[in-house]
Amino acid sequence: MKQPFSWDFALAGWRPYAWLVLLTLGVYGHVVRYSEYTYFDDYILIQQSFSHIDELSDIPHSFLDDAGHAGQGGNLYRPILTITFILSAQLSGEQLWGYHLTDLLLHIIACCLLFLTLNGLGTSRGKSFALTLLFCLHPVLTQSIAWTSGRNDSLLAIFILPGFLTFHKYFQSGSLKWGLLHLLFFFLALFTKETAVALPLLVLGSMLLFRRERLISLQTLLLIVGWGMIVLNWRMMRYLAAIYPIASLETAGTVIFSNLWMALFFLGKIFWPFSLAFAPVPPDMPLTAGVGSALFLLFLIVLSPEKDWRSILFGLAWFLLFLAPALFYHSVPPYLPKFYEHRIYVPFIGIVILLASLSLPKKVLLPQPFLGGSVVVLALFLAVMSFRHSRHFQDSITLREYALSTSPHDLHLQNSIQRMLLPESLSEKLAAYQRPNPGERGINPHYPLQVEDLIDLQQKLEAEKGSGEENREVLQSLGALYFARGLFVRAVATFHEALELLPASAEVQYNLGVLYFDAHRKDDAERSFLRALEFNPRLSQAHGNLCYLYFEQKRFEEAMKHCEQAQQLGASVPLQLVEALKNSVKRK
């Protein structure tokens, strides 16, 4: 006789871990096929730094270098992160599949450790798995998995979670081995990311809430001494690595305190994962979802008949303490600070711990099959969202478009429209929007237009868009505006639409080449520039760009040829580039 399905059986022994592995691979396994660099940090951390990560013998040097290998003046001291890149490099060299595979494994390990931690803190197996499952499949964490540069936070979670669990075991058993293991995990966490300094504060807060009588004891003293030695060692190694201090503690504290309102924004992403973004700037960080999420969380707390206020406070403290470092920024006007989504990875665990301490009222207790089915439906919904969201990270053009569409005020992603060959009608329209102070915060320094001006002009041109050959100039103008705003997917589609009306347009081919060059699609850029020269051999800008492109590719003789042609046509070529080309050709 066939046995009915049992949740107890499904979650017994090793099975929860197997479910987490299978579901993670099912939702995110396709990212291993993403073979293009996004050029959002990954190029710097991997390809540009490959000589620093290509051998296992580079591991010791990781503790004496910046993560971006910038030499003196770097500010990212994260040696354990660098070591993971070294290990990934042994799998696939400069090809990205090994790095994406590592990202998947890190997320799987972090999720398994979260389940283990919740279970170890006394949460029932079913509730632990349900909360871990929702964490595992939540789309707000996709950035840490699908974007190679976002692995730092899943890696941090791998050390923070056992760090807290071993602290719990240390005071529960009194065994020194757990205390030493706790210090080891703190060491690994701190050398992964400086956010780990929150762990000792969290441990002391936990003792104040749950073990006040042990707060002043030899066990606590040993931990404090161990933490102090590790932090001192970290500061010394950071100094030897010539890491540039971004700000004083006082300045950092002031900035973080002034940005505490952003905690609501990040909270909103947990309970309302429909307004995700790559790295929004403050004007693009609405608080509506955050306020609604805070009220919903308060409703859940009030509704719960068995409220453990200490666990609730502890979960909130975890969320805020690990989020606080992410609220610090250092930016130079006119550019606004960016707040990356992957930084919520470890703070999210605090909300999970808080939810684990709540329960349903007895009046609304539902049968186990119904509760289990509800969790499955919610998990499937989150899985579909995460799968779709992960596609934004497949290449540089797609990610750039996504980043700008979710944060239109980010000037880092905008471009100078003057790099395009513009129709005269667009130049006249742009002049009407010109502003006198391009150096102000929020104004594009490349062209004195506010974001709102670009959007307004874009909308007007979209309204003018019709059909037929007379539409060609509007399409050229729209493509240039999309490029200026960083909306590369739309720009490419619009330029190709213009080429259908006028296939022999050197100007549109040139503009496509500029876009591809900016998106690091060098082969596509070369084809577009050469195509432009087929239609107009005297297009000096195309010769100039090919000179730069070939120089980057170390094709010095071809670069020199186009450099000379650009100069003959009256284009200005930097003297340093000309001299570098001459020297390179001579050496060859």
Coordinates of C-alpha atoms in Angstrom, one line a residue:
M1 CA 0.0 0.0 0.0
K2 CA 1.3 3.4 -1.0
Q3 CA 2.4 5.6 2.0
P4 CA 0.9 9.1 2.1
F5 CA 3.4 12.0 1.8
S6 CA 4.8 13.1 5.1
W7 CA 6.5 16.4 5.8
D8 CA 8.4 14.8 8.8
F9 CA 9.9 12.2 6.4
A10 CA 10.7 14.9 3.8
L11 CA 12.6 16.9 6.3
A12 CA 14.3 14.1 8.2
G13 CA 18.1 13.7 8.4
W14 CA 20.0 15.0 5.4
R15 CA 17.0 15.7 3.2
P16 CA 16.6 19.4 4.0
Y17 CA 20.1 20.0 2.8
A18 CA 19.4 18.0 -0.4
W19 CA 16.3 20.1 -1.1
L20 CA 18.3 23.3 -0.7
V21 CA 21.0 22.1 -3.1
L22 CA 18.5 20.9 -5.7
L23 CA 16.3 24.0 -5.5
T24 CA 19.3 26.4 -5.7
L25 CA 20.7 24.6 -8.7
G26 CA 17.2 24.5 -10.3
V27 CA 16.7 28.2 -10.0
Y28 CA 20.2 29.6 -10.5
G29 CA 22.1 26.8 -12.3
H30 CA 21.8 28.5 -15.6
V31 CA 24.0 31.4 -14.5
V32 CA 27.0 29.1 -15.1
R33 CA 26.4 29.7 -18.8
Y34 CA 26.8 33.5 -18.4
S35 CA 30.2 33.9 -20.2
E36 CA 30.4 37.7 -20.6
Y37 CA 31.9 40.1 -18.1
T38 CA 29.4 42.7 -16.9
Y39 CA 32.2 45.3 -16.3
F40 CA 30.7 46.2 -13.0
D41 CA 33.7 45.3 -10.8
D42 CA 34.0 41.7 -12.1
Y43 CA 36.5 42.8 -14.9
I44 CA 38.7 44.5 -12.3
L45 CA 38.5 41.7 -9.7
I46 CA 39.1 38.9 -12.2
Q47 CA 40.5 39.7 -15.7
Q48 CA 42.4 42.9 -14.9
S49 CA 43.8 41.3 -11.8
F50 CA 44.4 37.8 -13.2
S51 CA 48.1 37.9 -12.8
H52 CA 47.4 38.2 -9.0
I53 CA 44.9 35.3 -8.8
D54 CA 46.1 32.8 -11.4
E55 CA 48.3 30.7 -9.1
L56 CA 47.7 29.0 -5.7
S57 CA 51.0 30.6 -4.6
D58 CA 49.2 34.0 -4.7
I59 CA 47.2 33.1 -1.6
P60 CA 49.7 34.4 1.0
H61 CA 50.1 37.7 -0.9
S62 CA 46.3 38.2 -0.7
F63 CA 46.7 39.3 2.9
L64 CA 49.0 42.1 1.8
D65 CA 47.0 43.5 -1.1
D66 CA 43.8 45.4 -2.0
A67 CA 41.0 43.2 -3.5
G68 CA 41.3 45.3 -6.7
H69 CA 45.1 45.1 -6.6
A70 CA 45.3 48.8 -6.9
G71 CA 48.5 49.1 -4.9
Q72 CA 48.7 52.0 -2.5
G73 CA 45.5 53.9 -2.3
G74 CA 43.1 50.9 -2.5
N75 CA 40.3 50.7 0.0
L76 CA 39.0 47.1 -0.3
Y77 CA 41.0 44.9 2.1
R78 CA 39.3 41.5 1.7
P79 CA 41.9 38.8 1.4
I80 CA 39.5 35.9 1.9
L81 CA 37.4 37.2 -1.0
T82 CA 40.6 37.3 -3.1
I83 CA 41.4 33.7 -2.1
T84 CA 38.0 32.5 -3.4
F85 CA 38.8 34.2 -6.8
I86 CA 42.2 32.3 -6.7
L87 CA 40.3 29.0 -6.2
S88 CA 37.8 29.9 -9.0
A89 CA 40.7 30.7 -11.3
Q90 CA 42.1 27.2 -10.9
L91 CA 38.8 25.9 -12.2
S92 CA 38.3 28.0 -15.3
G93 CA 41.1 30.6 -15.7
E94 CA 39.6 33.8 -17.0
Q95 CA 36.4 32.1 -18.2
L96 CA 33.5 32.9 -15.9
W97 CA 31.8 29.5 -15.5
G98 CA 34.2 28.6 -12.6
Y99 CA 33.4 31.8 -10.8
H100 CA 29.6 31.4 -11.2
L101 CA 29.9 27.8 -10.0
T102 CA 31.7 29.1 -6.9
D103 CA 29.0 31.6 -6.3
L104 CA 26.3 28.9 -6.4
L105 CA 28.3 26.7 -4.0
L106 CA 28.7 29.7 -1.6
H107 CA 25.0 30.4 -1.6
I108 CA 24.2 26.7 -1.0
I109 CA 26.6 26.5 1.9
A110 CA 25.2 29.7 3.4
C111 CA 21.6 28.4 3.2
C112 CA 22.6 25.0 4.8
L113 CA 24.3 26.9 7.6
L114 CA 21.3 29.1 8.2
F115 CA 19.1 26.0 8.5
L116 CA 21.6 24.4 10.9
T117 CA 21.8 27.6 12.9
L118 CA 18.0 28.1 13.3
N119 CA 17.7 24.4 14.3
G120 CA 20.6 24.8 16.7
L121 CA 18.9 27.8 18.4
G122 CA 15.8 25.7 19.1
T123 CA 13.5 26.5 16.2
S124 CA 11.5 23.5 15.0
R125 CA 12.8 21.6 12.0
G126 CA 9.8 22.5 9.9
K127 CA 9.9 26.2 10.6
S128 CA 13.6 26.3 10.2
F129 CA 13.4 24.8 6.7
A130 CA 10.4 27.0 5.7
L131 CA 12.3 30.2 6.6
T132 CA 15.6 28.9 5.1
L133 CA 13.8 28.0 1.9
L134 CA 12.3 31.5 1.5
F135 CA 15.7 33.0 2.2
C136 CA 17.3 30.6 -0.3
L137 CA 15.0 31.5 -3.2
H138 CA 14.4 35.2 -2.4
P139 CA 15.0 37.4 -5.4
V140 CA 16.7 40.2 -3.4
L141 CA 19.6 37.9 -2.9
T142 CA 20.0 37.1 -6.6
Q143 CA 22.7 39.7 -7.0
S144 CA 25.0 37.7 -4.7
I145 CA 24.6 34.6 -6.8
A146 CA 24.3 35.8 -10.4
W147 CA 26.8 38.7 -10.2
T148 CA 30.3 37.4 -9.5
S149 CA 31.3 40.6 -7.6
G150 CA 28.4 40.1 -5.2
R151 CA 29.8 36.9 -3.7
N152 CA 31.4 38.8 -0.8
D153 CA 28.2 38.8 1.3
S154 CA 27.3 35.2 0.9
L155 CA 30.9 34.4 1.8
L156 CA 30.6 36.6 4.9
A157 CA 27.4 34.7 5.9
I158 CA 29.3 31.4 5.7
F159 CA 31.6 32.7 8.5
I160 CA 29.1 34.8 10.5
L161 CA 26.6 32.0 11.0
P162 CA 28.9 29.3 12.4
G163 CA 30.6 32.2 14.3
F164 CA 27.4 32.9 16.2
L165 CA 26.5 29.2 16.5
T166 CA 29.9 28.3 18.1
F167 CA 29.5 31.2 20.5
H168 CA 26.2 29.7 21.5
K169 CA 27.8 26.3 22.0
Y170 CA 30.7 27.9 23.9
F171 CA 28.4 29.3 26.6
Q172 CA 26.1 26.3 26.5
S173 CA 28.8 23.7 27.1
G174 CA 31.7 25.7 28.6
S175 CA 34.1 23.9 26.3
L176 CA 37.1 26.0 25.2
K177 CA 37.1 24.4 21.8
W178 CA 33.9 26.1 20.9
G179 CA 35.3 29.4 22.0
L180 CA 38.4 28.9 19.8
L181 CA 36.2 27.9 16.9
H182 CA 34.2 31.1 17.4
L183 CA 37.4 33.2 17.2
L184 CA 38.5 31.3 14.1
F185 CA 35.2 32.1 12.3
F186 CA 35.4 35.7 13.5
F187 CA 38.9 35.9 12.0
L188 CA 37.8 34.5 8.7
A189 CA 34.7 36.8 8.7
L190 CA 36.7 40.0 9.4
F191 CA 39.3 39.2 6.7
T192 CA 36.4 38.6 4.3
K193 CA 34.7 42.0 4.9
E194 CA 35.0 44.7 7.6
T195 CA 31.2 44.4 8.3
A196 CA 32.2 41.5 10.5
V197 CA 33.1 43.9 13.3
A198 CA 29.4 43.8 14.1
L199 CA 29.7 40.2 15.3
P200 CA 31.3 40.9 18.7
L201 CA 28.7 43.6 19.4
L202 CA 26.0 41.2 18.5
V203 CA 27.4 38.5 20.8
L204 CA 27.6 41.0 23.7
G205 CA 24.0 42.1 22.9
S206 CA 22.9 38.4 22.9
M207 CA 24.5 37.9 26.3
L208 CA 22.8 41.0 27.7
L209 CA 19.5 39.7 26.5
F210 CA 19.8 35.9 27.2
R211 CA 22.8 35.4 29.5
R212 CA 23.1 38.5 31.6
E213 CA 24.5 36.6 34.5
R214 CA 27.4 35.4 32.3
L215 CA 28.2 38.8 30.9
I216 CA 31.0 39.4 33.4
S217 CA 32.8 36.1 33.5
L218 CA 36.1 34.5 32.5
Q219 CA 34.5 33.0 29.4
T220 CA 33.5 36.5 28.2
L221 CA 36.9 38.0 29.1
L222 CA 38.6 35.3 26.9
L223 CA 36.4 36.2 24.0
I224 CA 37.0 39.9 24.4
V225 CA 40.8 39.3 24.5
G226 CA 40.5 37.1 21.4
W227 CA 38.4 39.7 19.5
G228 CA 40.9 42.4 20.4
M229 CA 43.9 40.4 19.2
I230 CA 42.1 39.6 15.9
V231 CA 41.0 43.2 15.3
L232 CA 44.5 44.4 16.1
N233 CA 46.0 41.9 13.7
W234 CA 43.5 42.9 11.0
R235 CA 44.3 46.6 11.4
M236 CA 48.1 45.9 11.2
M237 CA 47.7 43.7 8.1
R238 CA 45.5 46.3 6.5
Y239 CA 48.1 49.0 7.2
L240 CA 50.8 46.8 5.7
A241 CA 48.6 46.4 2.6
A242 CA 48.7 50.2 2.2
I243 CA 44.9 50.4 2.3
Y244 CA 43.7 54.0 2.1
P245 CA 41.4 55.0 5.0
I246 CA 38.1 56.3 3.5
A247 CA 37.1 58.3 6.6
S248 CA 37.6 58.6 10.4
L249 CA 35.4 56.6 12.7
E250 CA 33.6 59.8 13.7
T251 CA 32.8 60.8 10.1
A252 CA 31.7 57.2 9.3
G253 CA 29.4 57.1 12.3
T254 CA 27.9 60.5 11.4
V255 CA 27.2 59.3 7.8
I256 CA 25.7 56.0 8.9
F257 CA 23.5 57.7 11.5
S258 CA 22.2 60.2 8.9
N259 CA 21.4 57.3 6.6
L260 CA 19.5 55.1 9.1
W261 CA 16.3 55.9 7.2
M262 CA 17.6 53.6 4.4
A263 CA 17.1 50.6 6.7
L264 CA 13.4 51.0 5.8
F265 CA 14.2 50.8 2.1
F266 CA 16.1 47.6 2.6
L267 CA 13.4 46.1 4.8
G268 CA 10.9 46.8 2.1
K269 CA 12.9 44.6 -0.3
I270 CA 12.5 41.6 2.0
F271 CA 8.7 41.8 2.3
W272 CA 7.9 43.4 -1.1
P273 CA 10.4 42.1 -3.6
F274 CA 8.8 43.8 -6.6
S275 CA 10.9 46.9 -6.7
L276 CA 14.3 45.5 -7.0
A277 CA 17.3 47.5 -8.2
F278 CA 21.0 46.9 -8.9
A279 CA 22.6 49.8 -7.1
P280 CA 20.2 52.7 -6.6
V281 CA 21.2 56.2 -5.5
P282 CA 19.2 58.0 -2.8
P283 CA 16.7 59.8 -5.1
D284 CA 15.7 56.4 -6.4
M285 CA 15.1 54.8 -3.0
P286 CA 11.4 55.2 -2.2
L287 CA 10.3 54.3 1.3
T288 CA 6.7 53.3 0.6
A289 CA 7.4 49.6 0.5
G290 CA 9.7 49.9 3.6
V291 CA 7.0 51.7 5.7
G292 CA 4.4 49.1 4.6
S293 CA 6.8 46.3 5.5
A294 CA 7.6 47.7 8.9
L295 CA 3.8 47.9 9.6
F296 CA 3.3 44.4 8.4
L297 CA 6.2 43.1 10.6
L298 CA 4.6 45.0 13.5
F299 CA 1.3 43.3 12.7
L300 CA 2.9 39.9 12.8
I301 CA 4.5 40.6 16.1
V302 CA 1.3 41.8 17.6
L303 CA -0.6 38.8 16.2
S304 CA 1.8 36.3 17.6
P305 CA 0.5 34.8 20.9
E306 CA 4.0 33.6 22.0
K307 CA 6.2 36.7 21.7
D308 CA 9.8 36.3 22.7
W309 CA 10.7 39.9 23.0
R310 CA 14.4 39.1 23.5
S311 CA 14.5 37.2 20.2
I312 CA 12.6 40.0 18.5
L313 CA 15.1 42.6 19.7
F314 CA 18.0 40.3 18.8
G315 CA 16.7 39.8 15.3
L316 CA 16.3 43.6 14.8
A317 CA 19.7 44.2 16.3
W318 CA 21.2 41.7 13.8
F319 CA 19.5 43.4 10.9
L320 CA 20.6 46.9 11.9
L321 CA 24.2 46.1 13.0
F322 CA 25.1 44.2 9.9
L323 CA 23.3 46.7 7.7
A324 CA 24.9 49.8 9.3
P325 CA 28.3 49.5 7.4
A326 CA 26.4 49.4 4.1
L327 CA 24.9 52.8 4.9
F328 CA 28.3 54.5 4.8
Y329 CA 29.3 56.0 1.5
H330 CA 32.1 58.0 0.1
S331 CA 31.3 59.9 -3.1
V332 CA 32.5 63.0 -4.9
P333 CA 30.0 65.5 -6.3
P334 CA 28.3 65.5 -8.7
Y335 CA 28.0 61.7 -8.3
L336 CA 25.6 60.3 -5.8
P337 CA 26.4 57.3 -3.5
K338 CA 25.3 53.8 -4.7
F339 CA 23.7 51.2 -2.4
Y340 CA 24.1 47.7 -3.8
E341 CA 21.3 45.2 -3.2
H342 CA 23.6 42.3 -2.3
R343 CA 24.6 44.0 1.0
I344 CA 21.3 42.9 2.5
Y345 CA 22.4 39.2 2.4
V346 CA 23.6 39.0 6.0
P347 CA 21.2 41.6 7.5
F348 CA 18.3 39.5 6.0
I349 CA 19.3 36.7 8.4
G350 CA 18.3 38.9 11.4
I351 CA 14.7 39.2 10.0
V352 CA 14.7 35.4 9.6
I353 CA 15.7 35.0 13.2
L354 CA 12.9 37.4 14.3
L355 CA 10.3 35.6 12.2
A356 CA 11.5 32.2 13.7
S357 CA 10.5 33.6 17.2
L358 CA 6.9 34.2 16.2
S359 CA 3.9 31.9 16.0
L360 CA 0.4 31.8 14.7
P361 CA -2.6 32.4 17.0
K362 CA -4.4 29.3 18.1
K363 CA -7.6 30.5 16.5
V364 CA -5.9 30.5 13.0
L365 CA -3.9 27.3 13.4
L366 CA -4.1 25.5 10.1
P367 CA -3.5 21.8 9.2
Q368 CA 0.1 21.0 8.5
P369 CA -0.5 20.0 4.8
F370 CA -2.1 23.4 4.2
L371 CA 0.8 25.3 5.9
G372 CA 3.3 23.2 4.0
G373 CA 1.5 23.8 0.7
S374 CA 1.4 27.5 1.3
V375 CA 5.1 27.6 1.8
V376 CA 5.6 25.6 -1.4
V377 CA 3.5 28.0 -3.4
L378 CA 5.3 31.0 -2.0
A379 CA 8.7 29.4 -2.6
L380 CA 7.7 28.7 -6.2
F381 CA 6.6 32.3 -6.7
L382 CA 9.9 33.5 -5.3
A383 CA 11.8 31.0 -7.5
V384 CA 10.2 32.3 -10.7
M385 CA 11.0 35.9 -9.7
S386 CA 14.6 35.0 -8.9
F387 CA 15.0 33.1 -12.2
R388 CA 13.8 36.1 -14.1
H389 CA 15.8 38.5 -12.1
S390 CA 19.0 36.6 -12.7
R391 CA 18.8 37.3 -16.4
H392 CA 19.6 40.9 -15.7
F393 CA 23.2 39.8 -15.0
Q394 CA 23.9 37.9 -18.2
D395 CA 26.1 40.6 -19.9
S396 CA 27.2 44.2 -19.7
I397 CA 24.5 45.7 -21.9
T398 CA 21.6 44.0 -20.1
L399 CA 22.9 44.8 -16.7
R400 CA 23.6 48.4 -17.6
E401 CA 20.1 48.9 -18.9
Y402 CA 18.6 47.3 -15.8
A403 CA 20.8 49.4 -13.5
L404 CA 19.7 52.6 -15.2
S405 CA 16.1 51.7 -15.4
T406 CA 15.9 51.1 -11.7
S407 CA 18.1 54.1 -10.8
P408 CA 17.7 56.8 -13.4
H409 CA 19.6 59.4 -11.3
D410 CA 22.8 57.5 -11.2
L411 CA 25.3 59.7 -13.2
H412 CA 27.9 56.9 -13.1
L413 CA 25.9 55.1 -15.8
Q414 CA 25.2 58.0 -18.0
N415 CA 27.3 59.0 -20.9
S416 CA 28.2 62.1 -22.8
I417 CA 25.8 62.5 -25.7
Q418 CA 28.5 64.6 -27.4
R419 CA 30.3 61.3 -28.2
M420 CA 27.5 60.5 -30.7
L421 CA 27.1 62.0 -34.2
L422 CA 23.9 63.9 -33.7
P423 CA 21.3 65.1 -36.2
E424 CA 21.1 68.9 -36.3
S425 CA 17.6 68.9 -35.1
L426 CA 18.6 67.1 -31.9
S427 CA 21.5 69.5 -31.3
E428 CA 19.0 72.4 -31.4
K429 CA 16.7 70.7 -29.0
L430 CA 19.5 69.9 -26.6
A431 CA 20.7 73.5 -26.6
A432 CA 17.3 74.6 -25.3
Y433 CA 17.8 72.4 -22.1
Q434 CA 21.4 73.6 -21.5
R435 CA 22.2 74.4 -17.8
P436 CA 24.9 76.7 -16.6
N437 CA 26.3 74.7 -13.6
P438 CA 27.3 71.1 -14.7
G439 CA 29.5 70.6 -11.6
E440 CA 26.5 70.6 -9.2
R441 CA 25.5 67.3 -7.6
G442 CA 22.9 65.6 -9.7
I443 CA 24.0 67.3 -13.0
N444 CA 25.7 65.2 -15.7
P445 CA 29.2 66.7 -15.9
H446 CA 29.6 65.4 -19.5
Y447 CA 26.7 67.5 -20.8
P448 CA 24.9 70.0 -18.6
L449 CA 21.5 68.4 -18.6
Q450 CA 19.6 67.1 -15.6
V451 CA 18.2 63.5 -15.7
E452 CA 14.7 65.0 -15.8
D453 CA 15.7 67.0 -18.9
L454 CA 16.9 63.9 -20.7
I455 CA 13.8 62.0 -19.8
D456 CA 11.5 64.9 -20.9
L457 CA 13.3 65.1 -24.3
Q458 CA 13.2 61.4 -24.7
Q459 CA 9.4 61.3 -24.1
K460 CA 8.8 64.1 -26.6
L461 CA 10.8 62.2 -29.3
E462 CA 9.0 59.0 -28.5
A463 CA 5.7 60.8 -29.1
E464 CA 7.0 62.1 -32.4
K465 CA 8.1 58.6 -33.5
G466 CA 6.1 57.4 -36.5
S467 CA 6.8 55.2 -39.5
G468 CA 8.5 55.5 -42.8
E469 CA 11.8 57.1 -43.9
E470 CA 11.0 60.5 -42.3
N471 CA 11.2 58.6 -39.0
R472 CA 15.0 58.0 -39.5
E473 CA 16.2 61.2 -37.8
V474 CA 13.9 60.7 -34.8
L475 CA 15.3 57.2 -34.4
Q476 CA 18.9 58.5 -34.6
S477 CA 18.1 61.1 -31.9
L478 CA 16.3 58.6 -29.7
G479 CA 19.2 56.1 -29.9
A480 CA 21.6 58.8 -28.9
L481 CA 19.4 59.8 -26.0
Y482 CA 19.1 56.2 -24.8
F483 CA 22.9 56.0 -25.0
A484 CA 23.3 59.2 -22.9
R485 CA 21.0 57.8 -20.3
G486 CA 22.8 54.4 -20.3
L487 CA 19.8 52.5 -21.7
F488 CA 22.0 50.4 -24.0
V489 CA 19.4 47.7 -24.8
R490 CA 17.0 50.3 -26.1
A491 CA 19.7 52.2 -27.8
V492 CA 20.9 49.2 -29.8
A493 CA 17.4 48.3 -30.9
T494 CA 16.7 51.9 -31.9
F495 CA 19.9 52.2 -34.0
H496 CA 19.1 48.9 -35.8
E497 CA 15.6 50.2 -36.5
A498 CA 17.2 53.3 -38.0
L499 CA 19.5 51.2 -40.1
E500 CA 16.6 49.3 -41.6
L501 CA 15.4 52.7 -43.0
L502 CA 18.9 53.8 -44.1
P503 CA 21.3 50.8 -44.2
A504 CA 24.2 52.9 -45.6
S505 CA 24.2 55.4 -42.7
A506 CA 27.8 55.9 -41.6
E507 CA 26.6 58.0 -38.6
V508 CA 24.4 55.3 -37.2
Q509 CA 27.0 52.6 -37.7
Y510 CA 29.5 54.9 -35.9
N511 CA 27.1 55.5 -33.0
L512 CA 26.6 51.8 -32.6
G513 CA 30.4 51.4 -32.5
V514 CA 30.7 54.0 -29.7
L515 CA 28.0 52.2 -27.7
Y516 CA 29.6 48.7 -28.2
F517 CA 33.0 50.2 -27.3
D518 CA 31.6 51.6 -24.1
A519 CA 29.9 48.3 -23.3
H520 CA 33.3 46.5 -23.8
R521 CA 31.9 44.5 -26.8
K522 CA 35.2 45.1 -28.8
D523 CA 34.4 42.8 -31.7
D524 CA 31.0 44.4 -32.3
A525 CA 32.6 47.9 -32.0
E526 CA 35.3 47.1 -34.5
R527 CA 32.7 45.8 -37.0
S528 CA 30.5 48.9 -36.6
F529 CA 33.4 51.3 -37.0
L530 CA 34.7 49.5 -40.1
R531 CA 31.2 49.5 -41.6
A532 CA 31.0 53.2 -41.0
L533 CA 34.2 53.7 -42.9
E534 CA 32.9 51.7 -45.8
F535 CA 30.1 54.3 -46.2
N536 CA 32.3 57.3 -45.3
P537 CA 36.1 56.7 -45.5
R538 CA 36.7 60.3 -44.3
L539 CA 34.9 59.8 -41.0
S540 CA 37.8 60.9 -38.7
Q541 CA 36.0 59.9 -35.5
A542 CA 35.8 56.3 -36.6
H543 CA 39.5 56.2 -37.4
G544 CA 40.2 57.7 -34.0
N545 CA 38.2 55.1 -32.2
L546 CA 39.7 52.3 -34.1
C547 CA 43.1 53.7 -33.1
Y548 CA 42.1 53.4 -29.4
L549 CA 40.5 50.0 -29.9
Y550 CA 43.5 48.4 -31.7
F551 CA 45.9 50.0 -29.2
E552 CA 44.0 48.3 -26.3
Q553 CA 44.2 45.0 -28.2
K554 CA 47.9 45.5 -28.8
R555 CA 47.4 45.6 -32.6
F556 CA 49.8 48.4 -32.8
E557 CA 50.4 48.6 -36.6
E558 CA 46.7 48.8 -37.3
A559 CA 46.3 51.3 -34.6
M560 CA 49.1 53.5 -36.0
K561 CA 47.5 53.3 -39.5
H562 CA 44.1 54.6 -38.2
C563 CA 45.8 57.2 -36.0
E564 CA 47.6 58.7 -39.0
Q565 CA 44.4 58.7 -41.0
A566 CA 42.6 60.4 -38.2
Q567 CA 45.3 63.1 -38.0
Q568 CA 45.3 63.6 -41.8
L569 CA 41.5 64.2 -41.7
G570 CA 42.0 66.9 -39.0
A571 CA 41.1 64.9 -35.9
S572 CA 43.0 65.6 -32.6
V573 CA 44.8 62.5 -31.3
P574 CA 46.4 62.7 -27.8
L575 CA 50.2 63.1 -28.1
Q576 CA 50.8 60.5 -25.4
L577 CA 48.9 57.9 -27.5
V578 CA 50.9 58.8 -30.6
E579 CA 54.2 58.4 -28.7
A580 CA 53.1 55.1 -27.1
L581 CA 52.1 53.8 -30.5
K582 CA 55.4 54.7 -32.1
N583 CA 57.4 53.1 -29.2
S584 CA 55.2 49.9 -29.4
V585 CA 55.7 49.6 -33.2
K586 CA 59.5 50.1 -32.8
R587 CA 59.7 47.4 -30.1
K588 CA 57.7 45.0 -32.2

